[in-house]
């Protein structure tokens, strides 16, 4: 190629498709029920799988007898996942599985497997660090500056304790897959966030060459960070299939197992002390935090959140191990917890010195990473404006005359969101048809739509003329959809592969337009000479010049060089404000209005971007008001592994949402930044602060349920 | 769930002939909104299901000389929207309307609402009605924030029915039919605190069908107030149904029945006494609320429900007299 094309995004005012909001391409098939999720599939000869899971929080399998189950008519294969001797560390641990001709027979058969357990002592409660004993493990100590001196010199000191419990992902489509293992090849239809990485991982665990593993997924019913790898159920399902002579087996977790072992968000509890000046400047920060991520303990993230450049910090972090299912990434892992602890502690400090918390956040934005300081200040003002903060905010407990009090609370978020490594192929056919092929997946975020928009913009064609293929392992590999890294990656790979393909086309077409290839552009369905619009060919005519030779060009996103290239980058900021009403006689919290201001660089489709923010807030309000995994200390069991007492928000609980995408030239010029996670971060903190502002006392522990709110009001907590 | 035989009778007589002498032999299937979950969890494993949805005589709401007859198959939605119920039994209409989600209101029947099993999470996770382990109840030291604040155990679950408290406050009766005959039981006696784990929380016998509810004519002002956290798919944390007989603005007699705070609808006799001869004001309503919860014995995590019950009584009373003025 003569010259590397100029990949840069077209200037804001010259974009035709990027920056507009066409409807999502998967909307009609999803809303009409025609979209096939992998859990809807039923390939020829498919068997139904069912799991037997451990009823105990901690136990050893002493014997297991599957003979009766095997003889049940309709049972085609039985697999023991926990042979005698296995020590199981939580309720829900996979013991055995059955594949049978019907779901009912498979379930029935699991009940006929005889297992004897030696029940061992368990520990499942993480709220009280003092009771954790040997289950508590030092997770790290950190000292910055001289906190002792800073606290001694402080004009004001505030102290508080805060807690945010374990919640689960509650994917409506549970974890699982349909899988078929025949000879040395595997076909798998998983519910996964990581189509491209799936085969490689599975190949190592099953000793089948990755080239013989075909992975396909068109639609996923929620992942939220919990569906990256082929889990135990893929291995178990594959073995069931193999033992059944290669018939495909469908093995999905039942709802109770989904809630127990399908992943969860770790808890975080902390005692926090802040010192500072009367003008609102924070000078000293001390945190003792702990939390649990299940049996494999993880400690809460670093404090303070966002205000990382504070001069004097002391923190001790502790990881508590409990006999409960293992944590997985949950929409911005670690960040909701960190935001909750930090933003509540700052609100308490603002209250202590009698200042408006927005002012305290703005002042201390000086401690945020340098590049983001002004963005936070701008967003704090913008959010305050959209929430009528100046008019509606009052000091604690002074807003409302009857039993119902109003409160406003603010919180902030930070996220990376750079594109992951990935590849796409752009194809131009002599008949003018255009295809983009990339092995990514659309989690429901709108990836299909985004890719098509970028390709349409680049080729100067309508979106309907772009054929897109995603979701299989046979396409050029993209990355897993985690860390909000997909939009940066696919927009870049699509842009680059499309530009590379166009460059090839220009080489063929240039002579007939009497121009050099690099003088050409593709606009409005034409290939034309820049600056001389009358020297042009229709797209169709231009492509016919290819004769019988198809163009197929790759485009790659290389994270190391992406920053310099300017198509995608990282570093998103967001500010959110909750406006709530609290019935102080019943402790019931209602959301009046919820404001989110979010930047994510160049926004390809504002409506889809807003949808991500809406979705994140809806999910977040559920966690702020209702959700918690309830563990029973005496039995070690999860008491609410269902959708009844694991309470999710319904649409009537959400209130009025106001989303403002922070689209400004200074953000746009940074390139594309991921968005799925950052807006999910501040909600517990904003709601917690709003409830506290309404009722006049800190409600330390999420969720903001009547028992927690009334306990705070009635002084039943310290 | 366990395999079962399915029977589809067309009359009550036929249906009762298909029932068993002991629990576990046969279960009555109405809307199935509770029974199917119980069966999927293996908490109920009936050998036979007797579907009563095709029995015409169990349908409909009729006004009679002495009050109202509500067939067991009347759905919560029909009850909530019925004009007679609205006009004369505000508390019942409110209790039915409060039951969440249109789907459940359309499928769930009044008979099923009265006969549904407790939602105690220990029971639903297979620990039995009293949640016993090694001879001891798991509840007092366990996760009891949704459990009873009255009754003192060993039954700590709360009666799930939202219609129960309203019907008790209205002095309603249920008709129970078996192959041997028919009996009428006051709703107040239909709900019982089971004496043992094997017993039921209702007076229904395994060979009986609840065929109808009879609500006496009411010269009263009524209201139900429920404290609900979520707008959909959730249970009240506490509720109160009140029925007041008034002479002008003076209460001549009061029924105050709490819901979701005890193994049965809980008649707050203290509040009833406190209201007699009084005019309902914010102060007397508040005092009645306080009197209603005297003697509550909250568990380690549910003291807040005492507050909620108190508030529910106060608010139900204030609402009942709003209708009194109208
Ligand atoms: C998420 C959720 C929230 C809910 N919230 C509430 C609430 O707030 N308040 C409330 O009151 N209810 C609530 N419900 C319960 C709902 O009202 C009941 O499930 C419903 O009323 C049961 O009626 P059904 O006709 O479906 O009964 P079924 O499920 O058919 O039967 C339930 C039980 O009653 C027995 N039975 C039914 N009819 C008769 C009869 N005529 N004679 C003898 N036995 C009979 C059955 O054998 C079975 O044991 C909720 C349910 C859910 C799932």
JSON list of N, CA and C and ligand atoms in Angstrom, two decimals, chain B residues 28-35 44 52 72 76 99-100 104 107-109 111-113 115-116 119 160-162 204 209-210 228 233-236, ligand 1:
[
{"chain": "B", "resi": 28, "resn": "UNK", "atom": "N", "xyz": [-55.48, -29.76, 46.04]},
{"chain": "B", "resi": 28, "resn": "UNK", "atom": "CA", "xyz": [-56.40, -28.99, 45.21]},
{"chain": "B", "resi": 28, "resn": "UNK", "atom": "C", "xyz": [-55.58, -28.00, 44.39]},
{"chain": "B", "resi": 29, "resn": "UNK", "atom": "N", "xyz": [-55.83, -27.93, 43.10]},
{"chain": "B", "resi": 29, "resn": "UNK", "atom": "CA", "xyz": [-55.14, -26.97, 42.23]},
{"chain": "B", "resi": 29, "resn": "UNK", "atom": "C", "xyz": [-56.12, -25.89, 41.79]},
{"chain": "B", "resi": 30, "resn": "UNK", "atom": "N", "xyz": [-55.83, -24.65, 42.20]},
{"chain": "B", "resi": 30, "resn": "UNK", "atom": "CA", "xyz": [-56.65, -23.53, 41.72]},
{"chain": "B", "resi": 30, "resn": "UNK", "atom": "C", "xyz": [-55.81, -22.78, 40.70]},
{"chain": "B", "resi": 31, "resn": "UNK", "atom": "N", "xyz": [-55.38, -21.56, 40.99]},
{"chain": "B", "resi": 31, "resn": "UNK", "atom": "CA", "xyz": [-54.55, -20.82, 40.02]},
{"chain": "B", "resi": 31, "resn": "UNK", "atom": "C", "xyz": [-53.16, -21.41, 39.86]},
{"chain": "B", "resi": 32, "resn": "UNK", "atom": "N", "xyz": [-52.72, -22.12, 40.86]},
{"chain": "B", "resi": 32, "resn": "UNK", "atom": "CA", "xyz": [-51.41, -22.76, 40.79]},
{"chain": "B", "resi": 32, "resn": "UNK", "atom": "C", "xyz": [-50.24, -21.84, 41.06]},
{"chain": "B", "resi": 33, "resn": "UNK", "atom": "N", "xyz": [-50.50, -20.58, 41.39]},
{"chain": "B", "resi": 33, "resn": "UNK", "atom": "CA", "xyz": [-49.38, -19.63, 41.55]},
{"chain": "B", "resi": 33, "resn": "UNK", "atom": "C", "xyz": [-48.51, -19.97, 42.76]},
{"chain": "B", "resi": 34, "resn": "UNK", "atom": "N", "xyz": [-49.09, -20.63, 43.74]},
{"chain": "B", "resi": 34, "resn": "UNK", "atom": "CA", "xyz": [-48.26, -21.08, 44.87]},
{"chain": "B", "resi": 34, "resn": "UNK", "atom": "C", "xyz": [-47.96, -22.58, 44.75]},
{"chain": "B", "resi": 35, "resn": "UNK", "atom": "N", "xyz": [-48.97, -23.34, 44.41]},
{"chain": "B", "resi": 35, "resn": "UNK", "atom": "CA", "xyz": [-48.80, -24.79, 44.42]},
{"chain": "B", "resi": 35, "resn": "UNK", "atom": "C", "xyz": [-47.68, -25.27, 43.49]},
{"chain": "B", "resi": 44, "resn": "UNK", "atom": "N", "xyz": [-44.30, -29.87, 48.38]},
{"chain": "B", "resi": 44, "resn": "UNK", "atom": "CA", "xyz": [-45.53, -30.65, 48.25]},
{"chain": "B", "resi": 44, "resn": "UNK", "atom": "C", "xyz": [-45.26, -31.69, 47.17]},
{"chain": "B", "resi": 52, "resn": "UNK", "atom": "N", "xyz": [-59.62, -27.61, 40.22]},
{"chain": "B", "resi": 52, "resn": "UNK", "atom": "CA", "xyz": [-61.00, -27.16, 40.48]},
{"chain": "B", "resi": 52, "resn": "UNK", "atom": "C", "xyz": [-61.42, -26.02, 39.56]},
{"chain": "B", "resi": 72, "resn": "UNK", "atom": "N", "xyz": [-64.85, -19.44, 45.63]},
{"chain": "B", "resi": 72, "resn": "UNK", "atom": "CA", "xyz": [-63.43, -19.69, 45.87]},
{"chain": "B", "resi": 72, "resn": "UNK", "atom": "C", "xyz": [-62.57, -19.40, 44.64]},
{"chain": "B", "resi": 76, "resn": "UNK", "atom": "N", "xyz": [-58.17, -12.54, 42.32]},
{"chain": "B", "resi": 76, "resn": "UNK", "atom": "CA", "xyz": [-57.85, -11.33, 43.06]},
{"chain": "B", "resi": 76, "resn": "UNK", "atom": "C", "xyz": [-58.23, -10.10, 42.24]},
{"chain": "B", "resi": 99, "resn": "UNK", "atom": "N", "xyz": [-52.16, -6.87, 46.18]},
{"chain": "B", "resi": 99, "resn": "UNK", "atom": "CA", "xyz": [-51.39, -8.07, 45.83]},
{"chain": "B", "resi": 99, "resn": "UNK", "atom": "C", "xyz": [-50.71, -7.83, 44.49]},
{"chain": "B", "resi": 100, "resn": "UNK", "atom": "N", "xyz": [-49.42, -8.01, 44.49]},
{"chain": "B", "resi": 100, "resn": "UNK", "atom": "CA", "xyz": [-48.65, -7.44, 43.39]},
{"chain": "B", "resi": 100, "resn": "UNK", "atom": "C", "xyz": [-48.67, -8.28, 42.12]},
{"chain": "B", "resi": 104, "resn": "UNK", "atom": "N", "xyz": [-50.29, -12.25, 38.86]},
{"chain": "B", "resi": 104, "resn": "UNK", "atom": "CA", "xyz": [-50.73, -12.99, 40.05]},
{"chain": "B", "resi": 104, "resn": "UNK", "atom": "C", "xyz": [-52.18, -12.64, 40.38]},
{"chain": "B", "resi": 107, "resn": "UNK", "atom": "N", "xyz": [-54.30, -14.74, 37.94]},
{"chain": "B", "resi": 107, "resn": "UNK", "atom": "CA", "xyz": [-54.25, -16.21, 38.10]},
{"chain": "B", "resi": 107, "resn": "UNK", "atom": "C", "xyz": [-54.66, -16.64, 39.49]},
{"chain": "B", "resi": 108, "resn": "UNK", "atom": "N", "xyz": [-54.24, -15.87, 40.49]},
{"chain": "B", "resi": 108, "resn": "UNK", "atom": "CA", "xyz": [-54.46, -16.27, 41.89]},
{"chain": "B", "resi": 108, "resn": "UNK", "atom": "C", "xyz": [-55.92, -16.12, 42.28]},
{"chain": "B", "resi": 109, "resn": "UNK", "atom": "N", "xyz": [-56.42, -17.09, 43.03]},
{"chain": "B", "resi": 109, "resn": "UNK", "atom": "CA", "xyz": [-57.84, -17.08, 43.44]},
{"chain": "B", "resi": 109, "resn": "UNK", "atom": "C", "xyz": [-57.94, -16.75, 44.93]},
{"chain": "B", "resi": 111, "resn": "UNK", "atom": "N", "xyz": [-59.64, -18.42, 47.14]},
{"chain": "B", "resi": 111, "resn": "UNK", "atom": "CA", "xyz": [-59.47, -19.67, 47.88]},
{"chain": "B", "resi": 111, "resn": "UNK", "atom": "C", "xyz": [-57.99, -19.98, 48.05]},
{"chain": "B", "resi": 112, "resn": "UNK", "atom": "N", "xyz": [-57.25, -19.83, 46.95]},
{"chain": "B", "resi": 112, "resn": "UNK", "atom": "CA", "xyz": [-55.81, -20.09, 46.99]},
{"chain": "B", "resi": 112, "resn": "UNK", "atom": "C", "xyz": [-55.09, -19.11, 47.90]},
{"chain": "B", "resi": 113, "resn": "UNK", "atom": "N", "xyz": [-55.56, -17.85, 47.93]},
{"chain": "B", "resi": 113, "resn": "UNK", "atom": "CA", "xyz": [-54.91, -16.87, 48.79]},
{"chain": "B", "resi": 113, "resn": "UNK", "atom": "C", "xyz": [-55.05, -17.26, 50.26]},
{"chain": "B", "resi": 115, "resn": "UNK", "atom": "N", "xyz": [-55.52, -20.32, 51.37]},
{"chain": "B", "resi": 115, "resn": "UNK", "atom": "CA", "xyz": [-54.93, -21.63, 51.63]},
{"chain": "B", "resi": 115, "resn": "UNK", "atom": "C", "xyz": [-53.44, -21.71, 51.30]},
{"chain": "B", "resi": 116, "resn": "UNK", "atom": "N", "xyz": [-52.85, -20.62, 50.77]},
{"chain": "B", "resi": 116, "resn": "UNK", "atom": "CA", "xyz": [-51.44, -20.67, 50.38]},
{"chain": "B", "resi": 116, "resn": "UNK", "atom": "C", "xyz": [-50.56, -20.96, 51.59]},
{"chain": "B", "resi": 119, "resn": "UNK", "atom": "N", "xyz": [-44.47, -18.10, 53.43]},
{"chain": "B", "resi": 119, "resn": "UNK", "atom": "CA", "xyz": [-43.32, -17.79, 52.58]},
{"chain": "B", "resi": 119, "resn": "UNK", "atom": "C", "xyz": [-42.02, -17.80, 53.37]},
{"chain": "B", "resi": 160, "resn": "UNK", "atom": "N", "xyz": [-49.34, -15.60, 55.20]},
{"chain": "B", "resi": 160, "resn": "UNK", "atom": "CA", "xyz": [-49.03, -14.91, 53.94]},
{"chain": "B", "resi": 160, "resn": "UNK", "atom": "C", "xyz": [-50.22, -14.17, 53.36]},
{"chain": "B", "resi": 161, "resn": "UNK", "atom": "N", "xyz": [-51.41, -14.57, 53.73]},
{"chain": "B", "resi": 161, "resn": "UNK", "atom": "CA", "xyz": [-52.60, -14.05, 53.04]},
{"chain": "B", "resi": 161, "resn": "UNK", "atom": "C", "xyz": [-52.88, -12.59, 53.36]},
{"chain": "B", "resi": 162, "resn": "UNK", "atom": "N", "xyz": [-52.99, -11.79, 52.33]},
{"chain": "B", "resi": 162, "resn": "UNK", "atom": "CA", "xyz": [-53.36, -10.38, 52.53]},
{"chain": "B", "resi": 162, "resn": "UNK", "atom": "C", "xyz": [-54.85, -10.22, 52.71]},
{"chain": "B", "resi": 204, "resn": "UNK", "atom": "N", "xyz": [-58.49, -26.13, 57.35]},
{"chain": "B", "resi": 204, "resn": "UNK", "atom": "CA", "xyz": [-58.93, -27.01, 56.26]},
{"chain": "B", "resi": 204, "resn": "UNK", "atom": "C", "xyz": [-58.41, -28.44, 56.49]},
{"chain": "B", "resi": 209, "resn": "UNK", "atom": "N", "xyz": [-62.69, -28.97, 50.47]},
{"chain": "B", "resi": 209, "resn": "UNK", "atom": "CA", "xyz": [-62.45, -27.86, 49.55]},
{"chain": "B", "resi": 209, "resn": "UNK", "atom": "C", "xyz": [-63.10, -26.62, 50.14]},
{"chain": "B", "resi": 210, "resn": "UNK", "atom": "N", "xyz": [-62.39, -25.52, 50.05]},
{"chain": "B", "resi": 210, "resn": "UNK", "atom": "CA", "xyz": [-62.99, -24.25, 50.44]},
{"chain": "B", "resi": 210, "resn": "UNK", "atom": "C", "xyz": [-63.82, -23.79, 49.25]},
{"chain": "B", "resi": 228, "resn": "UNK", "atom": "N", "xyz": [-45.50, -1.65, 52.12]},
{"chain": "B", "resi": 228, "resn": "UNK", "atom": "CA", "xyz": [-44.79, -2.42, 51.10]},
{"chain": "B", "resi": 228, "resn": "UNK", "atom": "C", "xyz": [-43.57, -1.65, 50.66]},
{"chain": "B", "resi": 233, "resn": "UNK", "atom": "N", "xyz": [-44.22, -7.47, 42.86]},
{"chain": "B", "resi": 233, "resn": "UNK", "atom": "CA", "xyz": [-43.67, -8.76, 43.28]},
{"chain": "B", "resi": 233, "resn": "UNK", "atom": "C", "xyz": [-43.01, -8.71, 44.65]},
{"chain": "B", "resi": 234, "resn": "UNK", "atom": "N", "xyz": [-43.79, -8.33, 45.62]},
{"chain": "B", "resi": 234, "resn": "UNK", "atom": "CA", "xyz": [-43.24, -8.24, 46.96]},
{"chain": "B", "resi": 234, "resn": "UNK", "atom": "C", "xyz": [-44.36, -8.46, 47.96]},
{"chain": "B", "resi": 235, "resn": "UNK", "atom": "N", "xyz": [-44.00, -8.66, 49.19]},
{"chain": "B", "resi": 235, "resn": "UNK", "atom": "CA", "xyz": [-44.98, -8.92, 50.26]},
{"chain": "B", "resi": 235, "resn": "UNK", "atom": "C", "xyz": [-45.01, -7.73, 51.19]},
{"chain": "B", "resi": 236, "resn": "UNK", "atom": "N", "xyz": [-46.15, -7.49, 51.82]},
{"chain": "B", "resi": 236, "resn": "UNK", "atom": "CA", "xyz": [-46.17, -6.42, 52.82]},
{"chain": "B", "resi": 236, "resn": "UNK", "atom": "C", "xyz": [-45.22, -6.78, 53.96]},
{"chain": "C", "resi": 1, "resn": "LIG", "atom": "C1", "xyz": [-44.00, -12.76, 44.26]},
{"chain": "C", "resi": 1, "resn": "LIG", "atom": "C2", "xyz": [-45.30, -13.00, 44.90]},
{"chain": "C", "resi": 1, "resn": "LIG", "atom": "C3", "xyz": [-45.85, -12.06, 45.73]},
{"chain": "C", "resi": 1, "resn": "LIG", "atom": "C4", "xyz": [-47.07, -12.28, 46.34]},
{"chain": "C", "resi": 1, "resn": "LIG", "atom": "N1", "xyz": [-47.56, -11.34, 47.19]},
{"chain": "C", "resi": 1, "resn": "LIG", "atom": "C5", "xyz": [-48.71, -11.59, 47.84]},
{"chain": "C", "resi": 1, "resn": "LIG", "atom": "C6", "xyz": [-49.24, -10.67, 48.77]},
{"chain": "C", "resi": 1, "resn": "LIG", "atom": "O1", "xyz": [-48.69, -9.61, 48.97]},
{"chain": "C", "resi": 1, "resn": "LIG", "atom": "N2", "xyz": [-50.35, -11.00, 49.45]},
{"chain": "C", "resi": 1, "resn": "LIG", "atom": "C7", "xyz": [-50.98, -12.18, 49.26]},
{"chain": "C", "resi": 1, "resn": "LIG", "atom": "O2", "xyz": [-51.98, -12.42, 49.90]},
{"chain": "C", "resi": 1, "resn": "LIG", "atom": "N3", "xyz": [-50.52, -13.07, 48.36]},
{"chain": "C", "resi": 1, "resn": "LIG", "atom": "C8", "xyz": [-49.41, -12.79, 47.66]},
{"chain": "C", "resi": 1, "resn": "LIG", "atom": "N4", "xyz": [-48.93, -13.70, 46.76]},
{"chain": "C", "resi": 1, "resn": "LIG", "atom": "C9", "xyz": [-49.55, -15.03, 46.75]},
{"chain": "C", "resi": 1, "resn": "LIG", "atom": "C10", "xyz": [-50.66, -15.19, 45.82]},
{"chain": "C", "resi": 1, "resn": "LIG", "atom": "O3", "xyz": [-51.71, -14.36, 46.19]},
{"chain": "C", "resi": 1, "resn": "LIG", "atom": "C11", "xyz": [-51.06, -16.65, 45.94]},
{"chain": "C", "resi": 1, "resn": "LIG", "atom": "O4", "xyz": [-50.06, -17.41, 45.31]},
{"chain": "C", "resi": 1, "resn": "LIG", "atom": "C12", "xyz": [-52.39, -16.93, 45.30]},
{"chain": "C", "resi": 1, "resn": "LIG", "atom": "O5", "xyz": [-53.40, -16.22, 45.94]},
{"chain": "C", "resi": 1, "resn": "LIG", "atom": "C13", "xyz": [-52.71, -18.39, 45.41]},
{"chain": "C", "resi": 1, "resn": "LIG", "atom": "O6", "xyz": [-53.89, -18.65, 44.67]},
{"chain": "C", "resi": 1, "resn": "LIG", "atom": "P1", "xyz": [-53.94, -19.79, 43.58]},
{"chain": "C", "resi": 1, "resn": "LIG", "atom": "O7", "xyz": [-55.32, -19.83, 43.13]},
{"chain": "C", "resi": 1, "resn": "LIG", "atom": "O8", "xyz": [-52.90, -19.61, 42.56]},
{"chain": "C", "resi": 1, "resn": "LIG", "atom": "O9", "xyz": [-53.61, -21.02, 44.53]},
{"chain": "C", "resi": 1, "resn": "LIG", "atom": "P2", "xyz": [-52.86, -22.39, 44.22]},
{"chain": "C", "resi": 1, "resn": "LIG", "atom": "O10", "xyz": [-51.41, -22.13, 43.99]},
{"chain": "C", "resi": 1, "resn": "LIG", "atom": "O11", "xyz": [-53.59, -23.15, 43.20]},
{"chain": "C", "resi": 1, "resn": "LIG", "atom": "O12", "xyz": [-53.06, -23.07, 45.62]},
{"chain": "C", "resi": 1, "resn": "LIG", "atom": "C14", "xyz": [-52.41, -22.64, 46.79]},
{"chain": "C", "resi": 1, "resn": "LIG", "atom": "C15", "xyz": [-52.72, -23.62, 47.94]},
{"chain": "C", "resi": 1, "resn": "LIG", "atom": "O13", "xyz": [-54.07, -23.52, 48.29]},
{"chain": "C", "resi": 1, "resn": "LIG", "atom": "C16", "xyz": [-54.76, -24.76, 48.10]},
{"chain": "C", "resi": 1, "resn": "LIG", "atom": "N5", "xyz": [-56.07, -24.41, 47.56]},
{"chain": "C", "resi": 1, "resn": "LIG", "atom": "C17", "xyz": [-56.32, -23.52, 46.56]},
{"chain": "C", "resi": 1, "resn": "LIG", "atom": "N6", "xyz": [-57.64, -23.34, 46.40]},
{"chain": "C", "resi": 1, "resn": "LIG", "atom": "C18", "xyz": [-58.24, -24.13, 47.31]},
{"chain": "C", "resi": 1, "resn": "LIG", "atom": "C19", "xyz": [-59.61, -24.37, 47.63]},
{"chain": "C", "resi": 1, "resn": "LIG", "atom": "N7", "xyz": [-60.60, -23.75, 47.00]},
{"chain": "C", "resi": 1, "resn": "LIG", "atom": "N8", "xyz": [-59.88, -25.28, 48.61]},
{"chain": "C", "resi": 1, "resn": "LIG", "atom": "C20", "xyz": [-58.88, -25.90, 49.27]},
{"chain": "C", "resi": 1, "resn": "LIG", "atom": "N9", "xyz": [-57.57, -25.69, 49.01]},
{"chain": "C", "resi": 1, "resn": "LIG", "atom": "C21", "xyz": [-57.25, -24.81, 48.04]},
{"chain": "C", "resi": 1, "resn": "LIG", "atom": "C22", "xyz": [-53.88, -25.55, 47.17]},
{"chain": "C", "resi": 1, "resn": "LIG", "atom": "O14", "xyz": [-54.05, -26.92, 47.34]},
{"chain": "C", "resi": 1, "resn": "LIG", "atom": "C23", "xyz": [-52.49, -25.06, 47.56]},
{"chain": "C", "resi": 1, "resn": "LIG", "atom": "O15", "xyz": [-52.04, -25.73, 48.71]},
{"chain": "C", "resi": 1, "resn": "LIG", "atom": "C24", "xyz": [-47.75, -13.48, 46.12]},
{"chain": "C", "resi": 1, "resn": "LIG", "atom": "C25", "xyz": [-47.22, -14.44, 45.27]},
{"chain": "C", "resi": 1, "resn": "LIG", "atom": "C26", "xyz": [-46.00, -14.22, 44.67]},
{"chain": "C", "resi": 1, "resn": "LIG", "atom": "C27", "xyz": [-45.45, -15.28, 43.76]}
]
